[in-house]
Amino acid sequence: MGENYVIGVDGGTESLRAGVFDSKGTPLAIAAASYPTSFPQPSWAEQNPSDWWQALGSAVRQAVQESLIDPSSISALCVDTTCCSVVALDDDGQPLRPALLWMDMRSAPQAARIAACKDPALCVNGGGAGPVSAEWMVPKALWLKENEEEIYNSATYICEYQDYINYHLTGHMCASVNNVSVRWHYDTERGWPESMLETLGLEALLKKWPRQILPLGAVVSGTDCFCGSAFGLA
């Protein structure tokens, strides 16, 4: 039986990196692909999710080719990305607008109103004293509802960069407990912040969020997708 290899992917603010590693964790090759950020107004920052997907394919192809391994020997791929870079997707997982990048601060007024609602879910914010960061999911989703209501209502999914990539790799819409536990105000014992969303008029957001929350290290899907057309490695 031959050696198995794994791919590690890091989707960052300016570029995506992909590395090929052997079973001992030794890096065999690392490649990167960049993507642009647009700044439509001061404190706004947006990216096109399709640029993430193209960067993923480019970086993975290059890393695998430079590692000289057989793609069929890849046993797993693990993805991490920036958080919270929020995307609104249609039923096919296609973006309805550019993503609101984690550093986009347009939702600061919404974040202040969320902090003032005094919901128990805000215990993660200084024991309820705040502040709530405009970086997080709920302020960004509230901004979408209040400023781009047609897009908000049309969205089948409102999720993050990582969720978008996993969905297009596997067809599974899921989220990591690592992301949702603080920045989405999710609690592993209490569940979703339903009363807070109701107070904010965001009840519909619950149906747009991924319903499956995976623990750290959980497998999203098999690697059948990996050697397909997305990477050109079949």
Coordinates of N, CA and C in Angstrom, one line a residue, residues 3-7 18-22 26-31 59-74 226 233:
E3 N 2.0 5.4 0.0 CA 1.8 6.6 0.9 C 0.6 7.4 0.6
N4 N -0.1 7.8 1.7 CA -1.2 8.7 1.5 C -0.8 10.1 1.9
Y5 N -1.5 11.1 1.2 CA -1.1 12.5 1.4 C -2.4 13.3 1.7
V6 N -2.1 14.5 2.3 CA -3.3 15.4 2.6 C -3.0 16.8 2.1
I7 N -4.0 17.5 1.8 CA -4.0 18.9 1.4 C -4.5 19.8 2.5
A18 N -2.4 26.6 -0.6 CA -2.6 25.1 -0.5 C -1.3 24.4 -0.4
G19 N -1.3 23.5 0.5 CA 0.0 22.7 0.7 C -0.3 21.2 0.7
V20 N 0.7 20.5 0.2 CA 0.6 19.0 0.2 C 1.5 18.5 1.3
F21 N 1.0 17.6 2.1 CA 1.8 17.1 3.2 C 1.8 15.6 3.2
D22 N 2.8 14.9 3.7 CA 2.8 13.5 3.9 C 2.2 13.1 5.2
T26 N 5.2 16.4 6.9 CA 6.2 17.1 6.1 C 5.6 17.8 4.9
P27 N 5.9 19.1 4.7 CA 5.3 19.7 3.5 C 6.1 19.4 2.3
L28 N 5.4 19.0 1.2 CA 6.1 18.6 0.0 C 6.0 19.7 -1.1
A29 N 5.0 20.5 -1.0 CA 4.9 21.7 -1.9 C 3.8 22.6 -1.4
I30 N 4.0 23.9 -1.6 CA 3.0 24.9 -1.2 C 2.8 25.9 -2.3
A31 N 1.6 26.2 -2.6 CA 1.3 27.2 -3.7 C 0.3 28.2 -3.2
A59 N -4.4 27.0 -6.8 CA -3.4 26.7 -5.8 C -3.2 25.2 -5.6
V60 N -4.4 24.5 -5.5 CA -4.3 23.1 -5.3 C -3.6 22.4 -6.5
R61 N -4.0 22.8 -7.7 CA -3.4 22.2 -8.9 C -1.9 22.4 -8.9
Q62 N -1.5 23.6 -8.6 CA 0.0 23.9 -8.6 C 0.7 23.1 -7.5
A63 N 0.1 23.0 -6.3 CA 0.8 22.3 -5.2 C 0.9 20.8 -5.5
V64 N -0.2 20.3 -6.1 CA -0.1 18.8 -6.4 C 0.9 18.5 -7.5
Q65 N 0.9 19.4 -8.5 CA 1.8 19.2 -9.6 C 3.3 19.3 -9.1
E66 N 3.5 20.3 -8.3 CA 4.9 20.5 -7.8 C 5.3 19.4 -6.8
S67 N 4.4 18.8 -6.1 CA 4.7 17.7 -5.2 C 5.1 16.4 -5.9
L68 N 4.7 16.3 -7.1 CA 4.9 15.1 -7.9 C 4.2 13.8 -7.4
I69 N 3.2 14.0 -6.6 CA 2.5 12.8 -6.1 C 1.4 12.5 -7.1
D70 N 0.8 11.3 -7.0 CA -0.3 10.8 -7.7 C -1.6 11.3 -7.0
P71 N -2.4 12.1 -7.7 CA -3.6 12.7 -7.1 C -4.5 11.6 -6.4
S72 N -4.4 10.4 -6.9 CA -5.3 9.3 -6.3 C -4.8 8.9 -4.9
S73 N -3.6 9.4 -4.5 CA -3.1 9.1 -3.2 C -3.4 10.1 -2.1
I74 N -4.2 11.1 -2.6 CA -4.7 12.1 -1.6 C -5.8 11.6 -0.8
F226 N -12.5 15.6 -5.1 CA -11.2 16.2 -5.1 C -10.5 16.1 -6.5
L233 N -7.4 17.3 -11.9 CA -6.4 16.4 -11.5 C -6.8 14.9 -11.8

